[in-house]
């Protein structure tokens, strides 16, 4: 057990206590960030005359050596160190001796871990943003191909009005676009450097916090040293945003599961994203979509967990905050994996356009348009609504759609109906006349697609 704080203690830590307290098993994930932060700290100490240039160079070389050896596998991160900070410092001292003992000048593990976590989260935000962008590209190319793919739009899971597949997918485009915007907001707000806050009250060394912040790509130093070591708001914001990403993936997955069912038959999930049943030979199950839906729970769980952990913590640092890591790492890895799998699943999925169109026709999604036809011929809307309601009933009785009903049946209920009613209630008209901005009509849709393309290229 290599501990940094033996001096005040007369007894060895109990093994169980040691294990309970240690974080190396998970915080080793940010060895790179820890070394990066130490390098910036040391450069700043030398610039301020707190270390000599020679000491700085020895420490930098030692840190680079540790990074290299961890990455090439010749230096293993083992549980004999309490945490990643101890691991790096102990190895540095092993390598370069006394100058290594000066690394921690003007620094505490409290501001160090606050920094490491921020650097890690910041890198991951960029990666998640990349995954979201890839998904948006996939969605946009599906939209481009399906401007004329008619399908029923639903409310209450009842067929409502016809839309297009491009329009339906476009709704998800908006959701994932907002997710990216949330990532950018969080990144901006969190991008202040906590290093130099010390344990909680800053230090008496003449640190240049602006300089450290700049070296590490931050917009500046944090403004309050107590807040710096105890702020995990950005973790909460990230987990909240990730929960929203998962909620979106889950809704879309749920739709795909429905669409992939025998009853809908709108899509067929590729074999690569389906599994069979051990007993029922006919089955091809949408397991991947179901798992995507299911994994939402653990990301929500991470959010609730960190909110609960933080709620009773007095200022400043308390060990409770070590609990921020595992769940954040898990949520990040889960979301990245899910985004990748989801993009793969929809890019290989077959859309059965004829089934979608037939379903739109058979569900009287054009009934509103039949009523609008009457309104355009001088019938008040409320009367038109009643007339078309009766026509729908008649069609249900005969098992046909509105465009299959003979003209004389239409005319029995209203003489206003003429031959052109068939054109008025055709899927093509119903969809293609809806040209308000944001609607499924092809011109409106193409405009939004152009804007989305520009957004993705920008
Ligand atoms: N492993 C600790 C954490 O993750 C690092 C900070 C330790 N600081 C301390 N005073 N014990 O929060």
mmCIF file of C-alpha atoms and ligand atoms in Angstrom, residues 23 26-27 82-83 85 109-110 113 232 317-319 321-322 324-325, ligand 1:
data_model
loop_
_atom_site.group_PDB
_atom_site.id
_atom_site.type_symbol
_atom_site.label_atom_id
_atom_site.label_comp_id
_atom_site.label_asym_id
_atom_site.label_seq_id
_atom_site.Cartn_x
_atom_site.Cartn_y
_atom_site.Cartn_z
ATOM 1 C CA UNK A 23 -10.215 4.593 -6.050
ATOM 2 C CA UNK A 26 -11.622 3.174 -11.514
ATOM 3 C CA UNK A 27 -9.751 6.472 -11.479
ATOM 4 C CA UNK A 82 -4.593 4.310 -3.415
ATOM 5 C CA UNK A 83 -5.476 6.352 -6.463
ATOM 6 C CA UNK A 85 -2.549 10.564 -8.259
ATOM 7 C CA UNK A 109 -5.433 15.998 -4.489
ATOM 8 C CA UNK A 110 -8.667 17.917 -4.136
ATOM 9 C CA UNK A 113 -9.017 15.326 -8.908
ATOM 10 C CA UNK A 232 -19.743 18.649 -9.504
ATOM 11 C CA UNK A 317 -14.282 18.630 -0.477
ATOM 12 C CA UNK A 318 -15.655 15.474 1.153
ATOM 13 C CA UNK A 319 -14.869 11.909 0.228
ATOM 14 C CA UNK A 321 -17.514 13.013 -4.049
ATOM 15 C CA UNK A 322 -15.308 10.109 -5.066
ATOM 16 C CA UNK A 324 -18.997 10.718 -8.909
ATOM 17 C CA UNK A 325 -16.672 8.630 -11.027
HETATM 18 N N1 LIG B 1 -9.892 9.695 -4.926
HETATM 19 C C1 LIG B 1 -10.315 10.975 -4.504
HETATM 20 C C2 LIG B 1 -11.578 11.361 -5.244
HETATM 21 O O1 LIG B 1 -11.854 10.735 -6.207
HETATM 22 C C3 LIG B 1 -9.247 11.962 -4.788
HETATM 23 C C4 LIG B 1 -9.228 13.143 -3.855
HETATM 24 C C5 LIG B 1 -8.760 12.711 -2.556
HETATM 25 N N2 LIG B 1 -8.691 13.781 -1.644
HETATM 26 C C6 LIG B 1 -8.696 13.576 -0.357
HETATM 27 N N3 LIG B 1 -8.620 14.574 0.404
HETATM 28 N N4 LIG B 1 -8.840 12.369 0.131
HETATM 29 O O2 LIG B 1 -12.309 12.232 -4.889
#
